[in-house]
mmCIF file of C-alpha atoms in Angstrom:
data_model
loop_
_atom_site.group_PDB
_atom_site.id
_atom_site.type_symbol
_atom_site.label_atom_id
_atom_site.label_comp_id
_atom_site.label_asym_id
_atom_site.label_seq_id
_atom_site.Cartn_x
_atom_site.Cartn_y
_atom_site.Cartn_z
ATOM 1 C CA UNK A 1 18.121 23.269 5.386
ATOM 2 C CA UNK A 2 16.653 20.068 7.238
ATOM 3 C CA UNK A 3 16.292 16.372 5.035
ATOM 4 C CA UNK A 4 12.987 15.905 3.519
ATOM 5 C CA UNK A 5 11.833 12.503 4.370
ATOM 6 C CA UNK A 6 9.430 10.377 2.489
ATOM 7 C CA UNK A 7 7.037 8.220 5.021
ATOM 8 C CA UNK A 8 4.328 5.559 4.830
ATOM 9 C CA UNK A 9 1.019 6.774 6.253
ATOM 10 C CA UNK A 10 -0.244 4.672 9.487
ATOM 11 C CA UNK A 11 -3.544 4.197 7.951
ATOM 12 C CA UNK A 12 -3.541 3.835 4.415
ATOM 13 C CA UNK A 13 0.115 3.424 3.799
ATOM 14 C CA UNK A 14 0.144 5.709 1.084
ATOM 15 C CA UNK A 15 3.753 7.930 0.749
ATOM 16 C CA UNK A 16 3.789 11.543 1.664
ATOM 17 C CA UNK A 17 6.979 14.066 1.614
ATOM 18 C CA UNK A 18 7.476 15.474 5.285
ATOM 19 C CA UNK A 19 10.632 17.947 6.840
ATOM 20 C CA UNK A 20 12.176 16.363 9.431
ATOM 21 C CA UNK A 21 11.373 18.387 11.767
ATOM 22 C CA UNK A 22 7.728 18.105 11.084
ATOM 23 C CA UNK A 23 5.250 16.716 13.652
ATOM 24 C CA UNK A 24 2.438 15.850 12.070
ATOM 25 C CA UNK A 25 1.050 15.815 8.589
ATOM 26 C CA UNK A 26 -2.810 15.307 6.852
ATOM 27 C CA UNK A 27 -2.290 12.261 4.546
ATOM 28 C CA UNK A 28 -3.102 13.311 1.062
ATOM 29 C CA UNK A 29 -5.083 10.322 -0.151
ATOM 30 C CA UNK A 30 -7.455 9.378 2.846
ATOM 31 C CA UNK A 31 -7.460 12.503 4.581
ATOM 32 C CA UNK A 32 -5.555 11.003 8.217
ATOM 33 C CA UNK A 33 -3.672 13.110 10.486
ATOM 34 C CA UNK A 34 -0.333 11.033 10.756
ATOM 35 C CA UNK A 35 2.141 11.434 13.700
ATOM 36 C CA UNK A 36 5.306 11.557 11.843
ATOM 37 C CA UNK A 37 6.975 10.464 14.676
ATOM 38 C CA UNK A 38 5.216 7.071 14.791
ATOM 39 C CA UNK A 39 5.164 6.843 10.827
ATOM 40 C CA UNK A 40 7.589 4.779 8.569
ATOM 41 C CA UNK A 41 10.383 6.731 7.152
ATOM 42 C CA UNK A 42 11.141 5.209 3.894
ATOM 43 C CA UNK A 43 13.919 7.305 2.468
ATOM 44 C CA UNK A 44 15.837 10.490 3.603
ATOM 45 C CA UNK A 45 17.345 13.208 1.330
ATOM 46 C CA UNK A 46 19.009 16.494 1.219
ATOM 47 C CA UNK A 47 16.315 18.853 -0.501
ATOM 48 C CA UNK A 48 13.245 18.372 -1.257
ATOM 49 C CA UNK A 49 13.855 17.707 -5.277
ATOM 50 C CA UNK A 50 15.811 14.361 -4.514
ATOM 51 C CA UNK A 51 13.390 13.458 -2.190
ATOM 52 C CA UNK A 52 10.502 14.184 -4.434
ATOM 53 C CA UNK A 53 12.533 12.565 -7.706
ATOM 54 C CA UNK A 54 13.033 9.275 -5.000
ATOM 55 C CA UNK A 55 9.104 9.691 -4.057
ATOM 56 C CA UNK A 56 8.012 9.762 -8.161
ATOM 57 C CA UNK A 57 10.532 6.430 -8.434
ATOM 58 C CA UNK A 58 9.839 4.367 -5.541
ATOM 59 C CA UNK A 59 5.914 4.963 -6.619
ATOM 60 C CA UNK A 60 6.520 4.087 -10.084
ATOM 61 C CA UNK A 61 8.385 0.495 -8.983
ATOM 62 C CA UNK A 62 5.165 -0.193 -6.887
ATOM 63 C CA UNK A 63 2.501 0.637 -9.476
ATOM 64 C CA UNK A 64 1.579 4.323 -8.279
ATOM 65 C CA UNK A 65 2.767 6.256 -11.227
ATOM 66 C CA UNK A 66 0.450 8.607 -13.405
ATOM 67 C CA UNK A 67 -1.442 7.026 -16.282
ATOM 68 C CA UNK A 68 -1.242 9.424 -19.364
ATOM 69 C CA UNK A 69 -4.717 11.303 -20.560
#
């Protein structure tokens, strides 16, 4: 199984989940198509769990987490 990386968007430098292997991905808060080999990688894991429990922190530190209803 290939590392899940977590990169910054080139436009609105919001964080996405990507495989590594990936080319390009639409960014899911302003819509972009990012060339993941030009984008920031922020963080690298195994699977995509730790990467996604590393996305959920790192947003949470910078102010991004979920409000509750």
């Amino acid at each position: 199984m290939a590392p899940t990386l977590i990169v910054k968007c080139t436009k609105c430098g919001g964080y996405m989940l990507s495989a590594k292997d990936q080319k390009t991905k639409h960014c899911p808060y302003c819509g972009a198509n990012v060339n993941l080999q030009k984008a920031q990688r922020v963080a690298a894991a195994n699977t995509a769990f730790e990467a996604s429990e590393m996305l959920r922190k790192l947003k949470s530190e910078r102010g991004f987490d979920r409000k509750p209803n």
